[in-house]
Short mmCIF file of C-alpha atoms and ligand atoms in Angstrom, two decimals:
data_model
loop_
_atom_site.label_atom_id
_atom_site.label_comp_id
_atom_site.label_asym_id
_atom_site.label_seq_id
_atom_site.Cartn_x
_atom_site.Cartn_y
_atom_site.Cartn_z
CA UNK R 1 10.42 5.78 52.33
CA UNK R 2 11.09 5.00 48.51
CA UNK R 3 10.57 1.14 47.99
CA UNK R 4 12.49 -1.18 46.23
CA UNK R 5 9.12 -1.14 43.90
CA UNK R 6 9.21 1.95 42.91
CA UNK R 7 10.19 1.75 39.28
CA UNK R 8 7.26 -0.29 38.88
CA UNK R 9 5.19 2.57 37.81
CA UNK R 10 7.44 3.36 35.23
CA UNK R 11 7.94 -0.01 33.65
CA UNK R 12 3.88 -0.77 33.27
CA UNK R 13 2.13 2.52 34.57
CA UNK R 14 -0.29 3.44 34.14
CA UNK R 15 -2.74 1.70 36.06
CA UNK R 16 -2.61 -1.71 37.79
CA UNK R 17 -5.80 -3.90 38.49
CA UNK R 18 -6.12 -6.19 41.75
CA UNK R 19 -8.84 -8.26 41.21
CA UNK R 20 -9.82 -9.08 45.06
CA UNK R 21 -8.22 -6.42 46.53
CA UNK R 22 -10.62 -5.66 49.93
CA UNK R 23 -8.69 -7.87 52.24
CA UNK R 24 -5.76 -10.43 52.91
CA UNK R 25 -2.99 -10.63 49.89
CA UNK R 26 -5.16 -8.85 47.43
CA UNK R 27 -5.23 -5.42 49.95
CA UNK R 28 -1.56 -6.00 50.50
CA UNK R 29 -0.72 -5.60 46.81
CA UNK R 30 -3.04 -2.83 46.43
CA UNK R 31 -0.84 -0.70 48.78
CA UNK R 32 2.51 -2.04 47.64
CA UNK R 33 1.54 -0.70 44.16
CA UNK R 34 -0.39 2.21 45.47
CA UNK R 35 3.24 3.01 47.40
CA UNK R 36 5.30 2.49 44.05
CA UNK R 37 3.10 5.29 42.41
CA UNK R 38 0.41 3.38 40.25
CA UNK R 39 -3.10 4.55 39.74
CA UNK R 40 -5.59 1.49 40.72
CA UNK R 41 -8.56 -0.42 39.80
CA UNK R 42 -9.16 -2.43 42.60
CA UNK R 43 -11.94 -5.53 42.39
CA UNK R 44 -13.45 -7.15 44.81
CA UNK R 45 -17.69 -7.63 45.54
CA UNK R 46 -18.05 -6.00 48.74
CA UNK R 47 -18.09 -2.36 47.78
CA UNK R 48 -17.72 -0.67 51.62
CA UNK R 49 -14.28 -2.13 52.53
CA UNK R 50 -13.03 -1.01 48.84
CA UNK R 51 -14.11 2.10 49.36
CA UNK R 52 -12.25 2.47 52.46
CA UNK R 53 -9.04 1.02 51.27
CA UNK R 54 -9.25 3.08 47.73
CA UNK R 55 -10.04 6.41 50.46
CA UNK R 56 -6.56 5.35 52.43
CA UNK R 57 -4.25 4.90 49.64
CA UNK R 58 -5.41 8.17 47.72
CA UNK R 59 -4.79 10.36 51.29
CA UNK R 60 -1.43 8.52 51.59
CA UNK R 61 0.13 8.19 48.04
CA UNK R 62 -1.45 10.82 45.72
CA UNK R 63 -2.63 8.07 43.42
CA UNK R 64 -6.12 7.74 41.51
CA UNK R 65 -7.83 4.74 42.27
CA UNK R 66 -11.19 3.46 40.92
CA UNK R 67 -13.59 1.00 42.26
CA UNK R 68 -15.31 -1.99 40.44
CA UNK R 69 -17.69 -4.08 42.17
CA UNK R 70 -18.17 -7.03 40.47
CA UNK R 71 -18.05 -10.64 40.93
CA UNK R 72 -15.13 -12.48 39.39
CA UNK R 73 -16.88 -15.90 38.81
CA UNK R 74 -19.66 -14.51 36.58
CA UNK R 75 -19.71 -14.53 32.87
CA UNK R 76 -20.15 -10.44 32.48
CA UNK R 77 -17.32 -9.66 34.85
CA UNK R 78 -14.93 -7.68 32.51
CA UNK R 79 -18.19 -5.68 31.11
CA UNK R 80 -19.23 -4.99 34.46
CA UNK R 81 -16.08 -3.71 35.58
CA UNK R 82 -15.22 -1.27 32.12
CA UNK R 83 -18.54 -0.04 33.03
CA UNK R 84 -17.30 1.78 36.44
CA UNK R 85 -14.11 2.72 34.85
CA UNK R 86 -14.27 3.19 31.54
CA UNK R 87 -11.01 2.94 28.81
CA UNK R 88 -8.81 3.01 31.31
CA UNK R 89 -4.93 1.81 30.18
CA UNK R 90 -4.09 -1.22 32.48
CA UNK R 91 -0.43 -1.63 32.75
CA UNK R 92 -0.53 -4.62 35.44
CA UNK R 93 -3.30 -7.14 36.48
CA UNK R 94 -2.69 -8.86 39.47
CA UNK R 95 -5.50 -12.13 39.89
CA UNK R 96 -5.56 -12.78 43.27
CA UNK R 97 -9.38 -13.85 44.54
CA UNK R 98 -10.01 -17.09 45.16
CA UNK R 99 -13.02 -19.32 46.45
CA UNK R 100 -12.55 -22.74 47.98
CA UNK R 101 -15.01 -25.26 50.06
CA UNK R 102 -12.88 -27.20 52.14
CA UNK R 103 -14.38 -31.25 52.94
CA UNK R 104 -14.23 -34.21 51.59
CA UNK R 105 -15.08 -34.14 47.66
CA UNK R 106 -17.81 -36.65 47.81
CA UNK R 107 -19.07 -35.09 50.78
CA UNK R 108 -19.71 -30.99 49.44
CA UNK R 109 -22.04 -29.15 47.57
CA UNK R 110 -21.55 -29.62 43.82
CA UNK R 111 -22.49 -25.97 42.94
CA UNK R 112 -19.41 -24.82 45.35
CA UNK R 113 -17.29 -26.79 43.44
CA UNK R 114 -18.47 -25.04 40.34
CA UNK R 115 -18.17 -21.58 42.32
CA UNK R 116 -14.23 -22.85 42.97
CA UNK R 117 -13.89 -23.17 39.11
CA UNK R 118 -15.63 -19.79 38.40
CA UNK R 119 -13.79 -17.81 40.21
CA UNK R 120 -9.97 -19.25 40.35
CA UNK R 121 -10.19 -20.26 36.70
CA UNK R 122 -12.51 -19.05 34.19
CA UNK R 123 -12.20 -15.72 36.31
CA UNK R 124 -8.41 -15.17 35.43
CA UNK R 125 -9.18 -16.77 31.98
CA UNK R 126 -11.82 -13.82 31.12
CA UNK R 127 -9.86 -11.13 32.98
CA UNK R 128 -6.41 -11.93 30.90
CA UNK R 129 -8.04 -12.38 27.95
CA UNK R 130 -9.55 -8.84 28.10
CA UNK R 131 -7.06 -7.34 29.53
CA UNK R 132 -3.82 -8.48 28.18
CA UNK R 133 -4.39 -7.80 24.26
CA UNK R 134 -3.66 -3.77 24.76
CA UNK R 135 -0.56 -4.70 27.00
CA UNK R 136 0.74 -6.86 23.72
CA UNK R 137 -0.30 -3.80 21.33
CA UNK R 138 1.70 -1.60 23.38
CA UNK R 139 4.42 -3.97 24.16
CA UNK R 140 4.43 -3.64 27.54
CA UNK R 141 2.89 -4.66 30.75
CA UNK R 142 3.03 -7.11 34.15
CA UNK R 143 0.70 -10.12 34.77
CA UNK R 144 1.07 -11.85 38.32
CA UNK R 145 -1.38 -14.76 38.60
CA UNK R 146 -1.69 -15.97 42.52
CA UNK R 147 -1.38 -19.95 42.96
CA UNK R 148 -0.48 -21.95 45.84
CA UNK R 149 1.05 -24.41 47.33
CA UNK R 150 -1.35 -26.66 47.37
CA UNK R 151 -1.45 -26.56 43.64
CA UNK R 152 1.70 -28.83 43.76
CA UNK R 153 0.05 -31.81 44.58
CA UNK R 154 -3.64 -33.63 45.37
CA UNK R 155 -4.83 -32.65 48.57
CA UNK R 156 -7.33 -34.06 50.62
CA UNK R 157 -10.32 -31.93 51.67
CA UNK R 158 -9.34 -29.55 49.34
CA UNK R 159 -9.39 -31.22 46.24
CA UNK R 160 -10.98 -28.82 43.77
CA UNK R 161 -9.44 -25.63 45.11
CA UNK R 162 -5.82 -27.35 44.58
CA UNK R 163 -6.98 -28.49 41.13
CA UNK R 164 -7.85 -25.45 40.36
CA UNK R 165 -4.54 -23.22 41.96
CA UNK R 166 -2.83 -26.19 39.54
CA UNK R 167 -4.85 -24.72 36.63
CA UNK R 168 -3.82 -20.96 37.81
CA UNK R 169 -0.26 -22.28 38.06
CA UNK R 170 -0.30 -23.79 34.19
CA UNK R 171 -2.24 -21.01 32.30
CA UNK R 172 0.39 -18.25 34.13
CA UNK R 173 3.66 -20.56 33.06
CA UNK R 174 1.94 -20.66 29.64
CA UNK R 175 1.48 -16.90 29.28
CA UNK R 176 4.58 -16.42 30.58
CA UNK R 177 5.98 -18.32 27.78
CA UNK R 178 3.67 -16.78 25.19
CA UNK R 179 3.79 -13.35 26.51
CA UNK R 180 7.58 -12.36 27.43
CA UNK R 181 8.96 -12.14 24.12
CA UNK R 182 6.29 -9.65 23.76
CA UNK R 183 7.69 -7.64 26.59
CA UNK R 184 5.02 -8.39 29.11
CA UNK R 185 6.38 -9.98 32.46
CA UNK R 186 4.38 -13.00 34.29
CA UNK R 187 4.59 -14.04 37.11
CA UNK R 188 2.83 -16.95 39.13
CA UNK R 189 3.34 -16.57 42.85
CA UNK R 190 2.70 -19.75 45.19
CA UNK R 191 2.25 -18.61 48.68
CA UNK R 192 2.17 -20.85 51.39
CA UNK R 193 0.02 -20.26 54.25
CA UNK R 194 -1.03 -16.77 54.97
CA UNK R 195 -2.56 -14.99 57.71
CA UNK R 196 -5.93 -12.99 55.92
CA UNK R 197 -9.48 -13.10 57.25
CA UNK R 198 -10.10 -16.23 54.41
CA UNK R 199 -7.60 -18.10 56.23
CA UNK R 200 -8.68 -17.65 59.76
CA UNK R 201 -12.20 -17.92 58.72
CA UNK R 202 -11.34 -21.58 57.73
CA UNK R 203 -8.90 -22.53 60.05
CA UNK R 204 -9.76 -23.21 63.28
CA UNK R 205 -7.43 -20.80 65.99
CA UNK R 206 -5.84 -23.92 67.39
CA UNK R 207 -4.56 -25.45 64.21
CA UNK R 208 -3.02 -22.35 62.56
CA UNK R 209 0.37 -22.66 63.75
CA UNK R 210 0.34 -25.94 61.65
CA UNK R 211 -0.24 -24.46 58.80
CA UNK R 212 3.28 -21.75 59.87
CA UNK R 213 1.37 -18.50 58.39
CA UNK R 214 3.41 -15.98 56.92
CA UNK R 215 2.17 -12.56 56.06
CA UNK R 216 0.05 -10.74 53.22
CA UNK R 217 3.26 -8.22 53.24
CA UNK R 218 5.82 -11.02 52.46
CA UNK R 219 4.01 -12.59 49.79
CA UNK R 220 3.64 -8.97 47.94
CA UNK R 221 7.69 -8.19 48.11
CA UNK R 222 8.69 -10.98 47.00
CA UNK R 223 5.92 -11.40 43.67
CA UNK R 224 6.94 -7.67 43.45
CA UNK R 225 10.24 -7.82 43.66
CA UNK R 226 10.49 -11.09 41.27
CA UNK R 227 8.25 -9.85 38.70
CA UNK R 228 10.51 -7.33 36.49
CA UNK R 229 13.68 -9.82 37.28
CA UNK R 230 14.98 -11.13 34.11
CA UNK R 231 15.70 -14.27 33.56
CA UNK R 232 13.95 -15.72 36.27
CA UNK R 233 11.87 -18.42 35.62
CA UNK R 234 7.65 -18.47 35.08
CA UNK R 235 7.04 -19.30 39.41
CA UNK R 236 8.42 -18.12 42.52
CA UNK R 237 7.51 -20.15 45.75
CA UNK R 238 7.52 -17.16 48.38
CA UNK R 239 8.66 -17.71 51.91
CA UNK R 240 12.12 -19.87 52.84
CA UNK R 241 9.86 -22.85 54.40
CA UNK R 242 7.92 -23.30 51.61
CA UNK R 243 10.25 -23.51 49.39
CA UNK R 244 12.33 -26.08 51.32
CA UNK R 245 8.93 -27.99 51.03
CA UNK R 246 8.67 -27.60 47.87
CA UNK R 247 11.84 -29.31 47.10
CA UNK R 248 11.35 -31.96 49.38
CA UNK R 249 7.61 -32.74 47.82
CA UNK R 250 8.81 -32.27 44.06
CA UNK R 251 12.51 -33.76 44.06
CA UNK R 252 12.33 -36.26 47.00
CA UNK R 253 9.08 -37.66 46.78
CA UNK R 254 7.40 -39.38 44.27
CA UNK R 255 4.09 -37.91 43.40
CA UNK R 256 1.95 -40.21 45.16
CA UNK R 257 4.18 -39.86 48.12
CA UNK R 258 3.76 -36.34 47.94
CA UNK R 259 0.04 -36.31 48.21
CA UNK R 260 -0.48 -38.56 50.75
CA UNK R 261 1.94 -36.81 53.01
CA UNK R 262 0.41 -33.31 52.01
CA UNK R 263 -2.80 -35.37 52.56
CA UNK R 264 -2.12 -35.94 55.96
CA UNK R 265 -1.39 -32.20 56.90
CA UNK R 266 -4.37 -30.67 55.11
CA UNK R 267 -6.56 -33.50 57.49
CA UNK R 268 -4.36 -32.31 60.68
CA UNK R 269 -5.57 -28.71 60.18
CA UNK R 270 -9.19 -29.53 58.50
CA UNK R 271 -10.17 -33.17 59.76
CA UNK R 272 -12.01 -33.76 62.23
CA UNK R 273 -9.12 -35.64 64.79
N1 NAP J 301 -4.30 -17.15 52.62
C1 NAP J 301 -3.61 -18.27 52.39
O1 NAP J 301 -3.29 -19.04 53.33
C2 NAP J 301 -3.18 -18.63 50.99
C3 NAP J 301 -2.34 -19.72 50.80
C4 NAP J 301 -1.94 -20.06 49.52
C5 NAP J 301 -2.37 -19.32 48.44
N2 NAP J 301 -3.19 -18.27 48.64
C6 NAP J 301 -3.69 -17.54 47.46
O2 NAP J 301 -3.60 -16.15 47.65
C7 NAP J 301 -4.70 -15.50 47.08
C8 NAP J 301 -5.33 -14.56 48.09
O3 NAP J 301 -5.75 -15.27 49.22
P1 NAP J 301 -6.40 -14.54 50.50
O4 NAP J 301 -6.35 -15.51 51.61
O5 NAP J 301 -5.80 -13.19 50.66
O6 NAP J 301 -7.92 -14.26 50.16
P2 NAP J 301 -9.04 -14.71 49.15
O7 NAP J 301 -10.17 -15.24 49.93
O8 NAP J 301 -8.46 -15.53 48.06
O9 NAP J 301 -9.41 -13.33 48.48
C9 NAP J 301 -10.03 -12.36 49.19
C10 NAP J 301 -10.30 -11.18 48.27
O10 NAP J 301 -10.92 -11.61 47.05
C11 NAP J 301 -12.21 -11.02 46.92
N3 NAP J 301 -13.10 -11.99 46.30
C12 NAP J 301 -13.35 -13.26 46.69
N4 NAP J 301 -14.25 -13.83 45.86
C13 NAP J 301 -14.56 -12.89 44.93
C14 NAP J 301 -15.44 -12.87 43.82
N5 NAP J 301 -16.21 -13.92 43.49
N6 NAP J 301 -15.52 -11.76 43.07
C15 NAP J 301 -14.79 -10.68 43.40
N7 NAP J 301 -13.93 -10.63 44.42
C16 NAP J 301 -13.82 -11.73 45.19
C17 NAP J 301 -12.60 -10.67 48.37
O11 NAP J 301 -13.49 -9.57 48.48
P3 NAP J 301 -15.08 -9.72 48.51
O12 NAP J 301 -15.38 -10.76 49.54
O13 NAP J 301 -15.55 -8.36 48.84
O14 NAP J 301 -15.49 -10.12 47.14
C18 NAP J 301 -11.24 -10.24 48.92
O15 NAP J 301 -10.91 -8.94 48.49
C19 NAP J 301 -5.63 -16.60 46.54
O16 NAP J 301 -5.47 -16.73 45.16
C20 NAP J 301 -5.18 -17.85 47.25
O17 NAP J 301 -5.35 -19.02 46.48
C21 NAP J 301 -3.62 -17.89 49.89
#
């Protein structure tokens, strides 16, 4: 079956990169894009479950894709990765890996925070800057930059993983503002609670339903289907629960308010009561 997507590949063909594309969101997008007709370069560090995935979605869409293993929080990342595909012409990059500690700030290991910064913000910072000069030469091209909702607000527990989706939401509203009068489209999508493996690794089987998880699937159709849109704004909140939320944090309560009630929920799932 066509999907709504499918005119993707024609508007920034064409090849799109997921960086973290093995599991959860990032695997999601690769087959939504795969299944619109682009050739891939999908990211990640573990090389068996790309290999798999990049296996599926040539048998099931007739697309090329390449592998990269690299690791998105080191300094050489964009040389190691043109060095497994070469000059290829990336249409679309889609930054999606993450790393976050969860625990109290005071109370983790410094060098994880550091690992939180690598990855979720010098990582997109070194990938865009590579990456998005040829889409501006050619006047054309797609950037979607993952944040979340916990980049909204402080959290407790979570403190440098929300300071740093609140980084990932500001440098993707910035390029959008740079960037689409140059004919590229950017788009930051804030997704809510998500059932992937990172998620159920960190929260424990008995607090999920706190967190109401949506799926991988729903958080790709709607950045997908927002991203071309014109005149739509820099962000999209996907799912209908977060964005109520997201109302009631940013235009009801203050912003102290607002973290100490978002406070209390990331301590429901994570704490220790
Ligand atoms: N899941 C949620 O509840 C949720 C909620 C809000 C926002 N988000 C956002 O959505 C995005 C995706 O989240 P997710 O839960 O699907 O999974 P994730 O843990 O952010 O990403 C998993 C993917 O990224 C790759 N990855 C992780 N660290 C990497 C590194 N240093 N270098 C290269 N690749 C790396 C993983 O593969 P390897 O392990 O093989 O490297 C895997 O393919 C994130 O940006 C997150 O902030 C998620």
């Amino acid at each position: 079956m066509a999907r709504k997507t499918r005119d993707l590949a024609d508007r920034y063909g064409e090849w799109a990169l997921v960086a973290g594309a093995s599991e959860g969101i990032g695997r999601a997008f690769a087959a939504a894009l795969a299944e619109s007709g682009l050739d891939l370069v999908l990211v990640a560090r573990r090389r068996a479950p790309l290999e798999a995935l990049a296996e599926t979605l040539r048998r099931e869409h007739g697309v090329k894709v390449v592998v990269a293993v690299a690791d998105l929080g080191a300094p050489d990342v964009v040389d190691v990765i043109r060095r497994q595909t070469g000059d290829l012409s990336v249409g679309l990059v889609v930054y999606n890996a993450c790393y976050s500690t969860i625990g109290e700030f005071a109370e983790t290991d410094v060098e994880s925070k550091l690992l939180t910064v690598a990855v979720n913000c010098a990582g997109p910072v070194r990938l865009l800057d590579a990456y998005v000069r040829p889409m501006i030469a050619r006047g054309r091209g797609g950037v979607i930059v993952m944040s979340s909702m916990a980049g909204f607000q402080g959290g407790a527990m979570i403190a440098t993983y929300a300071a740093s989706k609140a980084f990932d939401a500001v440098l993707g509203e910035s390029l959008w503002a740079e960037l689409t009068p140059k004919g590229i489209d950017v788009l930051v999508c804030v997704a809510g609670a998500t059932s992937t493996p990172t998620f159920e690794a960190q929260t424990p089987a008995a607090r999920r339903r706190r967190a109401f998880p949506g799926s991988p699937e729903s958080v790709v159709d709607d950045a997908l289907e927002a991203l071309p849109k014109k005149r739509r704004g820099p962000t999209i909140v996907s799912g209908r629960l977060n964005k109520v939320a997201h109302f009631f944090f940013d235009r009801v309560l203050g912003r102290g308010a607002a973290s100490r009630v978002f406070s209390r929920s990331t301590r429901s799932i994570y704490g220790d009561g």
